[in-house]
mmCIF file of C-alpha atoms in Angstrom:
data_model
loop_
_atom_site.group_PDB
_atom_site.id
_atom_site.type_symbol
_atom_site.label_atom_id
_atom_site.label_comp_id
_atom_site.label_asym_id
_atom_site.label_seq_id
_atom_site.Cartn_x
_atom_site.Cartn_y
_atom_site.Cartn_z
ATOM 1 C CA MET P 13 197.241 -125.876 285.467
ATOM 2 C CA LEU P 14 196.384 -129.431 284.470
ATOM 3 C CA ILE P 15 196.296 -130.317 280.755
ATOM 4 C CA ARG P 16 195.341 -133.668 279.300
ATOM 5 C CA ASP P 17 197.799 -134.746 276.626
ATOM 6 C CA PRO P 18 197.166 -137.814 274.411
ATOM 7 C CA VAL P 19 200.796 -138.909 274.743
ATOM 8 C CA HIS P 20 201.809 -138.115 278.316
ATOM 9 C CA GLY P 21 198.427 -138.091 280.023
ATOM 10 C CA ASP P 22 197.946 -135.387 282.647
ATOM 11 C CA VAL P 23 200.585 -132.663 282.378
ATOM 12 C CA HIS P 24 200.897 -130.409 285.411
ATOM 13 C CA LEU P 25 202.147 -126.888 284.754
ATOM 14 C CA SER P 26 203.296 -124.481 287.419
ATOM 15 C CA ALA P 27 201.941 -120.936 287.607
ATOM 16 C CA LEU P 28 205.058 -119.675 285.816
ATOM 17 C CA GLU P 29 204.860 -122.326 283.083
ATOM 18 C CA THR P 30 201.172 -121.509 282.595
ATOM 19 C CA ARG P 31 201.994 -117.853 281.986
ATOM 20 C CA VAL P 32 204.704 -118.831 279.492
ATOM 21 C CA LEU P 33 202.329 -121.234 277.729
ATOM 22 C CA ASP P 34 199.893 -118.374 277.111
ATOM 23 C CA LEU P 35 202.468 -116.131 275.411
ATOM 24 C CA PRO P 36 201.469 -115.221 271.820
ATOM 25 C CA GLU P 37 204.783 -116.471 270.433
ATOM 26 C CA LEU P 38 204.086 -119.931 271.850
ATOM 27 C CA GLN P 39 200.404 -119.935 270.892
ATOM 28 C CA ARG P 40 201.499 -119.286 267.274
ATOM 29 C CA LEU P 41 202.871 -122.828 267.235
ATOM 30 C CA ARG P 42 199.310 -124.192 267.326
ATOM 31 C CA GLY P 43 199.198 -123.434 263.590
ATOM 32 C CA ILE P 44 202.441 -125.204 262.641
ATOM 33 C CA LYS P 45 202.301 -128.949 262.114
ATOM 34 C CA GLN P 46 205.125 -130.825 263.801
ATOM 35 C CA LEU P 47 205.858 -132.959 260.732
ATOM 36 C CA GLY P 48 205.139 -130.500 257.950
ATOM 37 C CA THR P 49 203.804 -132.354 254.913
ATOM 38 C CA ALA P 50 203.742 -135.803 256.578
ATOM 39 C CA SER P 51 199.946 -135.630 256.905
ATOM 40 C CA LEU P 52 199.752 -136.124 253.130
ATOM 41 C CA VAL P 53 201.132 -139.621 253.777
ATOM 42 C CA TYR P 54 199.987 -140.312 257.347
ATOM 43 C CA PRO P 55 196.678 -138.434 257.750
ATOM 44 C CA GLY P 56 196.897 -138.545 261.548
ATOM 45 C CA CYS P 57 200.114 -136.495 261.575
ATOM 46 C CA VAL P 58 198.377 -133.184 262.192
ATOM 47 C CA HIS P 59 199.882 -132.672 265.655
ATOM 48 C CA THR P 60 201.533 -129.310 266.096
ATOM 49 C CA ARG P 61 204.683 -127.671 267.393
ATOM 50 C CA PHE P 62 202.533 -126.431 270.287
ATOM 51 C CA ASP P 63 201.548 -129.990 271.228
ATOM 52 C CA HIS P 64 205.180 -131.046 271.031
ATOM 53 C CA SER P 65 206.346 -128.102 273.138
ATOM 54 C CA LEU P 66 203.898 -129.054 275.870
ATOM 55 C CA GLY P 67 205.113 -132.661 275.638
ATOM 56 C CA ALA P 68 208.761 -131.601 275.829
ATOM 57 C CA CYS P 69 207.948 -129.763 279.046
ATOM 58 C CA ALA P 70 206.349 -132.933 280.439
ATOM 59 C CA ALA P 71 209.381 -135.011 279.411
ATOM 60 C CA ALA P 72 211.749 -132.454 280.974
ATOM 61 C CA HIS P 73 209.980 -132.771 284.303
ATOM 62 C CA ARG P 74 210.155 -136.559 284.099
ATOM 63 C CA ILE P 75 213.921 -136.297 283.606
ATOM 64 C CA ILE P 76 214.173 -133.906 286.558
ATOM 65 C CA ASP P 77 212.087 -136.221 288.754
ATOM 66 C CA SER P 78 214.327 -139.139 287.850
ATOM 67 C CA LEU P 79 217.497 -137.167 288.560
ATOM 68 C CA ARG P 80 216.087 -136.390 291.995
ATOM 69 C CA ASN P 81 214.671 -139.826 292.789
ATOM 70 C CA HIS P 82 217.246 -142.116 291.177
ATOM 71 C CA GLY P 83 220.274 -139.925 290.557
ATOM 72 C CA GLY P 84 220.384 -138.278 293.955
ATOM 73 C CA ALA P 85 220.459 -134.755 292.481
ATOM 74 C CA ALA P 86 219.251 -131.830 294.574
ATOM 75 C CA ILE P 87 217.411 -129.700 292.017
ATOM 76 C CA GLU P 88 215.683 -126.614 293.350
ATOM 77 C CA ALA P 89 212.055 -126.003 292.382
ATOM 78 C CA ALA P 90 212.936 -122.634 290.834
ATOM 79 C CA LEU P 91 215.480 -124.209 288.480
ATOM 80 C CA ALA P 92 213.049 -127.018 287.578
ATOM 81 C CA ASP P 93 210.502 -124.325 286.720
ATOM 82 C CA LEU P 94 212.993 -122.564 284.452
ATOM 83 C CA ILE P 95 213.870 -125.820 282.668
ATOM 84 C CA GLY P 96 210.162 -126.485 282.109
ATOM 85 C CA CYS P 97 209.675 -123.003 280.668
ATOM 86 C CA ALA P 98 212.692 -123.426 278.379
ATOM 87 C CA ALA P 99 211.284 -126.740 277.154
ATOM 88 C CA LEU P 100 208.004 -124.980 276.356
ATOM 89 C CA LEU P 101 209.905 -122.327 274.396
ATOM 90 C CA HIS P 102 212.515 -124.528 272.699
ATOM 91 C CA ASP P 103 210.699 -124.459 269.333
ATOM 92 C CA VAL P 104 209.468 -120.862 269.492
ATOM 93 C CA THR P 105 211.691 -119.947 266.522
ATOM 94 C CA HIS P 106 210.146 -122.580 264.258
ATOM 95 C CA VAL P 107 208.557 -121.413 261.012
ATOM 96 C CA PRO P 108 206.037 -123.303 258.858
ATOM 97 C CA PHE P 109 207.626 -126.323 257.172
ATOM 98 C CA GLY P 110 210.820 -125.274 258.920
ATOM 99 C CA HIS P 111 212.914 -128.416 258.572
ATOM 100 C CA THR P 112 212.067 -128.577 254.877
ATOM 101 C CA LEU P 113 213.085 -124.971 254.245
ATOM 102 C CA GLU P 114 216.134 -124.961 256.514
ATOM 103 C CA ASP P 115 217.581 -128.475 256.513
ATOM 104 C CA GLU P 116 216.492 -129.935 253.187
ATOM 105 C CA ARG P 117 216.467 -126.920 250.833
ATOM 106 C CA ARG P 118 218.779 -124.764 252.963
ATOM 107 C CA LEU P 119 216.958 -121.547 252.132
ATOM 108 C CA PHE P 120 217.364 -120.062 255.601
ATOM 109 C CA PRO P 121 219.503 -120.715 258.695
ATOM 110 C CA ARG P 122 218.314 -123.438 261.051
ATOM 111 C CA HIS P 123 215.821 -122.284 263.650
ATOM 112 C CA ASP P 124 218.341 -123.007 266.412
ATOM 113 C CA LYS P 125 221.437 -121.662 264.620
ATOM 114 C CA GLY P 126 220.461 -118.280 263.183
ATOM 115 C CA THR P 127 219.462 -114.949 264.690
ATOM 116 C CA ARG P 128 215.735 -115.623 265.103
ATOM 117 C CA LEU P 129 215.857 -116.279 268.827
ATOM 118 C CA ALA P 130 217.913 -113.149 269.417
ATOM 119 C CA ARG P 131 215.363 -111.133 267.425
ATOM 120 C CA LEU P 132 212.495 -112.618 269.418
ATOM 121 C CA LEU P 133 214.241 -111.964 272.726
ATOM 122 C CA ASP P 134 214.849 -108.358 271.652
ATOM 123 C CA GLY P 135 211.140 -107.957 270.896
ATOM 124 C CA PRO P 136 207.814 -108.636 272.628
ATOM 125 C CA LEU P 137 208.828 -112.144 273.740
ATOM 126 C CA GLY P 138 211.839 -110.745 275.565
ATOM 127 C CA GLU P 139 209.654 -108.105 277.160
ATOM 128 C CA HIS P 140 207.223 -110.758 278.392
ATOM 129 C CA LEU P 141 210.034 -112.864 279.826
ATOM 130 C CA ALA P 142 211.630 -109.813 281.434
ATOM 131 C CA ARG P 143 208.351 -109.006 283.194
ATOM 132 C CA LEU P 144 208.350 -112.581 284.483
ATOM 133 C CA GLN P 145 211.978 -112.011 285.577
ATOM 134 C CA ILE P 146 213.235 -115.049 283.656
ATOM 135 C CA LYS P 147 214.646 -113.577 280.432
ATOM 136 C CA GLU P 148 218.345 -114.124 281.205
ATOM 137 C CA PRO P 149 218.170 -117.734 282.449
ATOM 138 C CA ILE P 150 215.766 -118.727 279.654
ATOM 139 C CA ALA P 151 218.113 -117.201 277.076
ATOM 140 C CA ALA P 152 220.971 -119.196 278.623
ATOM 141 C CA LEU P 153 218.976 -122.435 278.640
ATOM 142 C CA LEU P 154 218.093 -121.920 274.964
ATOM 143 C CA GLY P 155 221.662 -121.110 273.953
ATOM 144 C CA ALA P 156 221.141 -117.403 273.261
ATOM 145 C CA ALA P 157 223.122 -116.032 276.204
ATOM 146 C CA SER P 158 226.137 -116.882 278.329
ATOM 147 C CA PRO P 159 225.862 -120.544 279.312
ATOM 148 C CA ALA P 160 227.447 -119.773 282.673
ATOM 149 C CA ALA P 161 224.078 -118.515 283.918
ATOM 150 C CA VAL P 162 222.696 -122.060 284.269
ATOM 151 C CA PRO P 163 224.199 -125.531 284.842
ATOM 152 C CA ARG P 164 225.318 -127.350 281.729
ATOM 153 C CA TRP P 165 223.190 -130.404 282.544
ATOM 154 C CA ALA P 166 220.109 -128.176 282.740
ATOM 155 C CA ARG P 167 220.705 -126.920 279.191
ATOM 156 C CA GLN P 168 221.217 -130.500 278.039
ATOM 157 C CA ILE P 169 217.789 -131.549 279.325
ATOM 158 C CA VAL P 170 216.309 -129.065 276.847
ATOM 159 C CA ALA P 171 218.685 -129.616 273.912
ATOM 160 C CA SER P 172 221.407 -132.227 273.533
ATOM 161 C CA THR P 173 221.260 -135.766 272.141
ATOM 162 C CA ILE P 174 218.793 -137.837 274.157
ATOM 163 C CA ASP P 175 216.791 -135.024 275.713
ATOM 164 C CA ALA P 176 213.246 -133.880 276.460
ATOM 165 C CA ASP P 177 212.758 -132.863 272.834
ATOM 166 C CA LEU P 178 213.622 -136.338 271.517
ATOM 167 C CA LEU P 179 211.695 -138.207 274.210
ATOM 168 C CA ASP P 180 208.535 -136.351 273.288
ATOM 169 C CA TYR P 181 208.700 -136.303 269.513
ATOM 170 C CA LEU P 182 209.622 -139.970 269.078
ATOM 171 C CA ARG P 183 206.585 -141.070 271.057
ATOM 172 C CA ARG P 184 204.280 -138.360 269.668
ATOM 173 C CA ASP P 185 205.235 -138.843 266.016
ATOM 174 C CA ALA P 186 204.818 -142.621 266.207
ATOM 175 C CA TYR P 187 201.449 -142.249 267.946
ATOM 176 C CA PHE P 188 199.965 -139.826 265.415
ATOM 177 C CA ALA P 189 201.413 -141.700 262.448
ATOM 178 C CA GLY P 190 199.551 -144.772 263.703
ATOM 179 C CA LEU P 191 202.735 -146.830 264.027
ATOM 180 C CA ARG P 192 202.929 -149.332 266.872
ATOM 181 C CA GLN P 193 206.383 -148.333 268.013
ATOM 182 C CA ASP P 194 207.420 -146.884 271.355
ATOM 183 C CA TYR P 195 210.205 -146.796 273.911
ATOM 184 C CA ASP P 196 209.992 -148.010 277.487
ATOM 185 C CA ASP P 197 209.643 -145.412 280.244
ATOM 186 C CA ARG P 198 212.487 -147.151 282.041
ATOM 187 C CA ILE P 199 214.833 -144.942 280.010
ATOM 188 C CA TYR P 200 214.024 -142.075 282.368
ATOM 189 C CA ARG P 201 215.470 -144.001 285.326
ATOM 190 C CA TYR P 202 218.927 -144.054 283.765
ATOM 191 C CA PHE P 203 219.519 -140.297 283.599
ATOM 192 C CA THR P 204 222.292 -139.021 285.829
ATOM 193 C CA ILE P 205 224.539 -135.985 286.240
ATOM 194 C CA ASP P 206 228.220 -136.759 285.798
ATOM 195 C CA ASP P 207 230.974 -134.141 285.739
ATOM 196 C CA GLY P 208 228.298 -131.452 285.424
ATOM 197 C CA GLN P 209 226.721 -133.050 282.335
ATOM 198 C CA LEU P 210 223.545 -134.997 281.643
ATOM 199 C CA ALA P 211 224.327 -138.649 280.916
ATOM 200 C CA ILE P 212 222.855 -142.131 280.754
ATOM 201 C CA ASN P 213 224.012 -144.212 283.695
ATOM 202 C CA MET P 214 225.173 -147.605 282.433
ATOM 203 C CA THR P 215 226.938 -148.538 285.665
ATOM 204 C CA LYS P 216 225.638 -150.101 288.877
ATOM 205 C CA HIS P 217 227.742 -151.369 291.775
ATOM 206 C CA GLY P 218 230.821 -150.908 289.626
ATOM 207 C CA MET P 219 229.514 -153.135 286.818
ATOM 208 C CA GLU P 220 227.960 -152.329 283.466
ATOM 209 C CA ARG P 221 224.157 -152.382 283.266
ATOM 210 C CA PRO P 222 223.048 -154.337 280.167
ATOM 211 C CA ASP P 223 219.448 -153.169 280.690
ATOM 212 C CA ALA P 224 220.468 -149.508 280.409
ATOM 213 C CA ARG P 225 222.398 -150.246 277.230
ATOM 214 C CA SER P 226 219.472 -152.180 275.733
ATOM 215 C CA GLU P 227 216.970 -149.407 276.452
ATOM 216 C CA THR P 228 219.281 -146.769 274.994
ATOM 217 C CA VAL P 229 219.906 -148.783 271.835
ATOM 218 C CA ALA P 230 216.146 -149.418 271.548
ATOM 219 C CA LEU P 231 215.633 -145.650 271.572
ATOM 220 C CA LEU P 232 218.153 -145.257 268.747
ATOM 221 C CA ARG P 233 216.398 -147.988 266.781
ATOM 222 C CA LEU P 234 213.110 -146.121 267.171
ATOM 223 C CA ARG P 235 214.811 -142.960 265.906
ATOM 224 C CA TYR P 236 216.020 -144.871 262.862
ATOM 225 C CA PHE P 237 212.613 -146.481 262.283
ATOM 226 C CA LEU P 238 210.748 -143.160 262.273
ATOM 227 C CA THR P 239 213.363 -141.565 260.040
ATOM 228 C CA GLU P 240 213.012 -144.383 257.526
ATOM 229 C CA ARG P 241 209.225 -144.708 257.660
ATOM 230 C CA VAL P 242 208.067 -141.132 258.267
ATOM 231 C CA TYR P 243 210.644 -138.347 258.160
ATOM 232 C CA TYR P 244 212.279 -139.483 254.894
ATOM 233 C CA HIS P 245 209.207 -141.005 253.243
ATOM 234 C CA HIS P 246 209.545 -140.139 249.549
ATOM 235 C CA THR P 247 206.031 -138.684 249.216
ATOM 236 C CA LYS P 248 206.503 -136.459 252.263
ATOM 237 C CA VAL P 249 209.843 -135.395 250.826
ATOM 238 C CA ALA P 250 208.281 -134.627 247.419
ATOM 239 C CA ALA P 251 205.573 -132.480 248.997
ATOM 240 C CA GLY P 252 208.170 -130.715 251.121
ATOM 241 C CA ALA P 253 210.298 -130.088 248.043
ATOM 242 C CA MET P 254 207.304 -128.423 246.364
ATOM 243 C CA ILE P 255 206.649 -126.055 249.274
ATOM 244 C CA SER P 256 210.335 -125.212 249.583
ATOM 245 C CA LYS P 257 210.574 -124.517 245.847
ATOM 246 C CA ALA P 258 207.540 -122.222 246.099
ATOM 247 C CA VAL P 259 209.104 -120.333 249.009
ATOM 248 C CA GLU P 260 212.419 -120.055 247.143
ATOM 249 C CA LEU P 261 210.627 -118.524 244.151
ATOM 250 C CA ALA P 262 208.855 -116.115 246.514
ATOM 251 C CA ILE P 263 212.042 -114.755 248.115
ATOM 252 C CA PRO P 264 212.420 -112.033 245.447
ATOM 253 C CA HIS P 265 208.798 -111.072 246.216
ATOM 254 C CA GLY P 266 209.488 -110.345 249.878
ATOM 255 C CA ILE P 267 209.493 -113.676 251.759
ATOM 256 C CA THR P 268 212.277 -113.467 254.333
ATOM 257 C CA ASP P 269 213.588 -115.372 257.307
ATOM 258 C CA ALA P 270 212.034 -112.752 259.605
ATOM 259 C CA SER P 271 208.666 -112.613 257.844
ATOM 260 C CA LEU P 272 208.219 -116.373 258.171
ATOM 261 C CA LEU P 273 207.859 -115.886 261.933
ATOM 262 C CA THR P 274 204.544 -114.135 261.267
ATOM 263 C CA TYR P 275 203.021 -117.131 259.446
ATOM 264 C CA ASN P 276 201.492 -120.468 260.284
ATOM 265 C CA ASP P 277 201.043 -123.308 257.792
ATOM 266 C CA TRP P 278 197.881 -122.103 256.089
ATOM 267 C CA THR P 279 198.615 -118.367 256.125
ATOM 268 C CA LEU P 280 201.962 -119.054 254.447
ATOM 269 C CA LEU P 281 200.248 -121.051 251.688
ATOM 270 C CA ASP P 282 197.632 -118.294 251.306
ATOM 271 C CA SER P 283 200.352 -115.675 251.024
ATOM 272 C CA LEU P 284 202.276 -117.711 248.466
ATOM 273 C CA ALA P 285 199.135 -118.235 246.389
ATOM 274 C CA ARG P 286 198.748 -114.453 246.077
ATOM 275 C CA VAL P 287 202.258 -113.902 244.691
ATOM 276 C CA PRO P 288 201.986 -112.991 240.964
ATOM 277 C CA ASP P 289 204.057 -115.936 239.797
ATOM 278 C CA HIS P 290 202.472 -118.821 237.890
ATOM 279 C CA GLY P 291 205.115 -121.269 239.054
ATOM 280 C CA ILE P 292 204.408 -120.529 242.726
ATOM 281 C CA SER P 293 200.631 -120.782 242.323
ATOM 282 C CA ASP P 294 201.013 -124.041 240.393
ATOM 283 C CA LEU P 295 203.103 -125.552 243.196
ATOM 284 C CA VAL P 296 200.711 -124.357 245.916
ATOM 285 C CA ASP P 297 197.652 -125.647 244.028
ATOM 286 C CA GLY P 298 199.379 -129.002 243.615
ATOM 287 C CA LEU P 299 199.977 -129.219 247.358
ATOM 288 C CA ARG P 300 196.445 -128.236 248.259
ATOM 289 C CA GLN P 301 194.920 -130.748 245.847
ATOM 290 C CA ARG P 302 197.545 -133.422 246.525
ATOM 291 C CA ARG P 303 198.759 -133.389 242.930
ATOM 292 C CA LEU P 304 202.296 -134.099 243.975
ATOM 293 C CA TYR P 305 205.477 -134.358 241.981
ATOM 294 C CA LYS P 306 206.947 -137.829 241.527
ATOM 295 C CA ARG P 307 210.428 -139.279 241.551
ATOM 296 C CA GLY P 308 211.899 -139.035 238.092
ATOM 297 C CA TYR P 309 215.419 -139.830 239.191
ATOM 298 C CA ALA P 310 217.044 -141.130 242.367
ATOM 299 C CA LEU P 311 220.488 -141.937 243.712
ATOM 300 C CA SER P 312 221.171 -143.389 247.142
ATOM 301 C CA ALA P 313 224.017 -144.298 249.440
ATOM 302 C CA HIS P 314 223.823 -147.837 248.070
ATOM 303 C CA SER P 315 225.292 -146.757 244.731
ATOM 304 C CA VAL P 316 227.053 -143.511 245.647
ATOM 305 C CA GLY P 317 230.160 -143.664 247.822
ATOM 306 C CA GLU P 318 230.730 -141.340 250.742
ATOM 307 C CA ALA P 319 233.143 -139.087 248.873
ATOM 308 C CA GLU P 320 230.763 -138.716 245.925
ATOM 309 C CA ARG P 321 227.860 -138.051 248.289
ATOM 310 C CA ALA P 322 229.870 -135.269 249.893
ATOM 311 C CA ARG P 323 230.587 -133.793 246.454
ATOM 312 C CA LEU P 324 226.924 -133.869 245.485
ATOM 313 C CA VAL P 325 225.931 -132.272 248.794
ATOM 314 C CA ALA P 326 228.492 -129.504 248.304
ATOM 315 C CA ARG P 327 227.144 -128.755 244.830
ATOM 316 C CA PHE P 328 223.392 -129.178 245.175
ATOM 317 C CA HIS P 329 222.660 -128.657 248.861
ATOM 318 C CA GLU P 330 225.183 -126.141 250.082
ATOM 319 C CA SER P 331 225.021 -124.060 246.883
ATOM 320 C CA PRO P 332 221.483 -122.905 245.988
ATOM 321 C CA THR P 333 222.913 -121.246 242.872
ATOM 322 C CA THR P 334 224.396 -124.485 241.520
ATOM 323 C CA ARG P 335 221.174 -126.330 242.358
ATOM 324 C CA ALA P 336 219.078 -123.722 240.529
ATOM 325 C CA GLU P 337 221.355 -124.003 237.486
ATOM 326 C CA ALA P 338 220.918 -127.788 237.510
ATOM 327 C CA GLU P 339 217.136 -127.451 237.718
ATOM 328 C CA ALA P 340 217.140 -124.974 234.829
ATOM 329 C CA THR P 341 219.333 -127.263 232.707
ATOM 330 C CA LEU P 342 217.055 -130.254 233.329
ATOM 331 C CA ALA P 343 213.946 -128.147 232.652
ATOM 332 C CA ARG P 344 215.348 -127.082 229.269
ATOM 333 C CA ALA P 345 216.081 -130.695 228.411
ATOM 334 C CA LEU P 346 212.502 -131.636 229.305
ATOM 335 C CA GLY P 347 210.947 -128.593 227.632
ATOM 336 C CA CYS P 348 209.082 -127.637 230.813
ATOM 337 C CA PRO P 349 209.010 -124.507 233.002
ATOM 338 C CA PRO P 350 211.776 -124.232 235.626
ATOM 339 C CA HIS P 351 209.431 -124.698 238.587
ATOM 340 C CA ALA P 352 208.496 -128.170 237.279
ATOM 341 C CA VAL P 353 211.915 -129.620 238.162
ATOM 342 C CA ILE P 354 213.146 -129.873 241.751
ATOM 343 C CA VAL P 355 216.559 -131.258 242.669
ATOM 344 C CA TYR P 356 216.424 -132.588 246.215
ATOM 345 C CA CYS P 357 219.838 -133.186 247.746
ATOM 346 C CA PRO P 358 219.842 -133.147 251.562
ATOM 347 C CA ALA P 359 222.831 -132.959 253.841
ATOM 348 C CA LEU P 360 224.548 -136.191 254.795
ATOM 349 C CA THR P 361 222.576 -138.018 257.466
ATOM 350 C CA VAL P 362 224.151 -138.367 260.911
ATOM 351 C CA MET P 363 222.562 -139.988 263.950
ATOM 352 C CA LYS P 364 223.658 -137.458 266.548
ATOM 353 C CA GLU P 365 221.791 -139.373 269.276
ATOM 354 C CA ALA P 366 224.401 -142.143 269.043
ATOM 355 C CA ALA P 367 226.860 -139.709 270.648
ATOM 356 C CA VAL P 368 224.836 -139.532 273.869
ATOM 357 C CA LEU P 369 227.063 -139.355 276.942
ATOM 358 C CA VAL P 370 227.035 -142.564 278.998
ATOM 359 C CA ARG P 371 228.584 -143.411 282.331
ATOM 360 C CA ARG P 372 230.446 -146.710 282.092
ATOM 361 C CA PRO P 373 232.589 -148.397 284.732
ATOM 362 C CA ASP P 374 235.677 -146.857 283.090
ATOM 363 C CA GLY P 375 234.267 -143.333 282.931
ATOM 364 C CA LEU P 376 232.127 -140.908 280.933
ATOM 365 C CA ALA P 377 232.181 -141.102 277.127
ATOM 366 C CA PRO P 378 229.890 -140.881 274.082
ATOM 367 C CA LEU P 379 228.008 -144.110 273.396
ATOM 368 C CA ASN P 380 229.420 -144.407 269.868
ATOM 369 C CA ARG P 381 232.953 -144.375 271.291
ATOM 370 C CA ASP P 382 232.145 -147.311 273.534
ATOM 371 C CA ALA P 383 234.171 -150.417 274.303
ATOM 372 C CA ALA P 384 235.156 -152.373 271.186
ATOM 373 C CA HIS P 385 232.921 -155.393 271.843
ATOM 374 C CA HIS P 386 229.855 -153.133 271.891
ATOM 375 C CA LEU P 387 230.822 -150.618 269.218
ATOM 376 C CA ALA P 388 229.789 -152.816 266.263
ATOM 377 C CA GLU P 389 226.124 -152.665 267.265
ATOM 378 C CA ILE P 390 226.081 -148.860 267.408
ATOM 379 C CA ALA P 391 228.248 -148.500 264.294
ATOM 380 C CA ALA P 392 225.886 -150.711 262.300
ATOM 381 C CA LEU P 393 222.917 -148.568 263.336
ATOM 382 C CA GLU P 394 224.776 -145.368 262.428
ATOM 383 C CA ALA P 395 225.687 -146.874 259.050
ATOM 384 C CA ARG P 396 222.059 -147.778 258.352
ATOM 385 C CA TYR P 397 221.028 -144.258 259.284
ATOM 386 C CA ALA P 398 223.659 -142.724 256.985
ATOM 387 C CA ALA P 399 222.448 -144.998 254.181
ATOM 388 C CA LEU P 400 219.022 -143.301 254.229
ATOM 389 C CA TRP P 401 220.485 -140.416 252.206
ATOM 390 C CA ARG P 402 218.830 -139.900 248.811
ATOM 391 C CA LEU P 403 219.219 -137.500 245.905
ATOM 392 C CA TYR P 404 215.975 -137.079 243.975
ATOM 393 C CA VAL P 405 214.773 -135.185 240.944
ATOM 394 C CA PHE P 406 211.050 -134.525 241.394
ATOM 395 C CA VAL P 407 208.843 -133.663 238.436
ATOM 396 C CA PRO P 408 205.140 -133.795 237.487
ATOM 397 C CA PRO P 409 204.058 -137.411 236.798
ATOM 398 C CA GLU P 410 204.003 -137.010 233.024
ATOM 399 C CA LEU P 411 207.687 -136.008 232.981
ATOM 400 C CA THR P 412 209.175 -138.880 234.990
ATOM 401 C CA ALA P 413 210.454 -140.942 232.060
ATOM 402 C CA GLY P 414 212.122 -137.966 230.445
ATOM 403 C CA ALA P 415 213.563 -136.841 233.769
ATOM 404 C CA ALA P 416 215.233 -140.212 234.269
ATOM 405 C CA ARG P 417 217.035 -139.869 230.937
ATOM 406 C CA ALA P 418 217.944 -136.189 231.318
ATOM 407 C CA ALA P 419 219.191 -136.607 234.895
ATOM 408 C CA HIS P 420 221.206 -139.686 233.908
ATOM 409 C CA GLU P 421 223.020 -137.576 231.359
ATOM 410 C CA PHE P 422 223.408 -134.636 233.759
ATOM 411 C CA PHE P 423 224.603 -136.526 236.858
ATOM 412 C CA GLY P 424 226.467 -139.250 234.949
ATOM 413 C CA SER P 425 224.801 -142.163 236.739
ATOM 414 C CA PRO P 426 221.620 -144.090 235.895
ATOM 415 C CA SER P 427 218.659 -143.686 238.190
ATOM 416 C CA GLU P 428 218.217 -146.335 240.866
ATOM 417 C CA PHE P 429 214.479 -145.690 240.823
ATOM 418 C CA ARG P 430 212.439 -147.546 238.227
ATOM 419 C CA ALA P 431 208.969 -146.117 237.739
ATOM 420 C CA PRO P 432 206.211 -148.765 237.686
#
């Protein structure tokens, strides 16, 4: 099959990949936007998890081609097919607004850490893959079965640090956000297999390759740029906080980790709107009409030290009960209903891509444990990424002034944010 993709151009799928693409569990991803609520800020960001899955497959095959053509690897067609299928399926466990619900509000386990994939593989998806005689290797490539079934480097093409997933979504997200940022395709030429692992080759003829280092660092800069401009944009975060609060309120009414796999973006909102809870319907109506909550209070890494950030994360991210108590306390101080106050406290931000394995003249090691004269550049980028952390209190616009005062008293620090 030949599919025209706006990011990668023509994408060629094998007969096996075509059959996997048509599976209902993968087709469901057509209804889940890749960037959740980002389209409320960047209207072009309506691309889906399905689009991204197709792009990850294309990127996986580009990595495989490079390993064959430039890395000297002998990769059998059957294994390349399996890697492509795994790339297509790597997000099959995603739920609507998944990163918001799992990573930011921590209502459910991460899509790649919980039991969702095991449940899917025990159900119709597993039956489909078994009929195609690929269930066991696909489970191994996706981390749901013994890793010994497939080479480690093959799993790392699908999910590691700089992998097919990253190489698609960086380019795709920038394109649909309308941002003129991209990486150079030369990055694909540097992939190699070293000691059974996927790595970036920064060595040629026994000497370090500055071009490989520059392209890798450029990729990390793009990751930082999109995180700053898109993924952590305060309006996107506010909208995401509203949907996650609505889902949290709906958990006693039957919303579960498993049931979310039956929804796409709009059917989830429709289901939430039918729950007999005024707070939920108010939040959903606000999202649909773009009547979004605003920042009433904000702290950042610029005024909160690392130890204090960790304490805040432990209290208001890792403990939903403590967070709910804080929201109720602030709501009482403001004289508003509990759903009108949302404490947003994400986990500490870590640029995992900086730990990509690289082959240097002195051996294989993570990039961020590089030689001393290069480490400062990577460390500075990691520090900037960590500094993107924010704690917010979101409230309806008319409550922002009061929220700043109440949250100052509650958290013990004045808000960094000054409303215009």
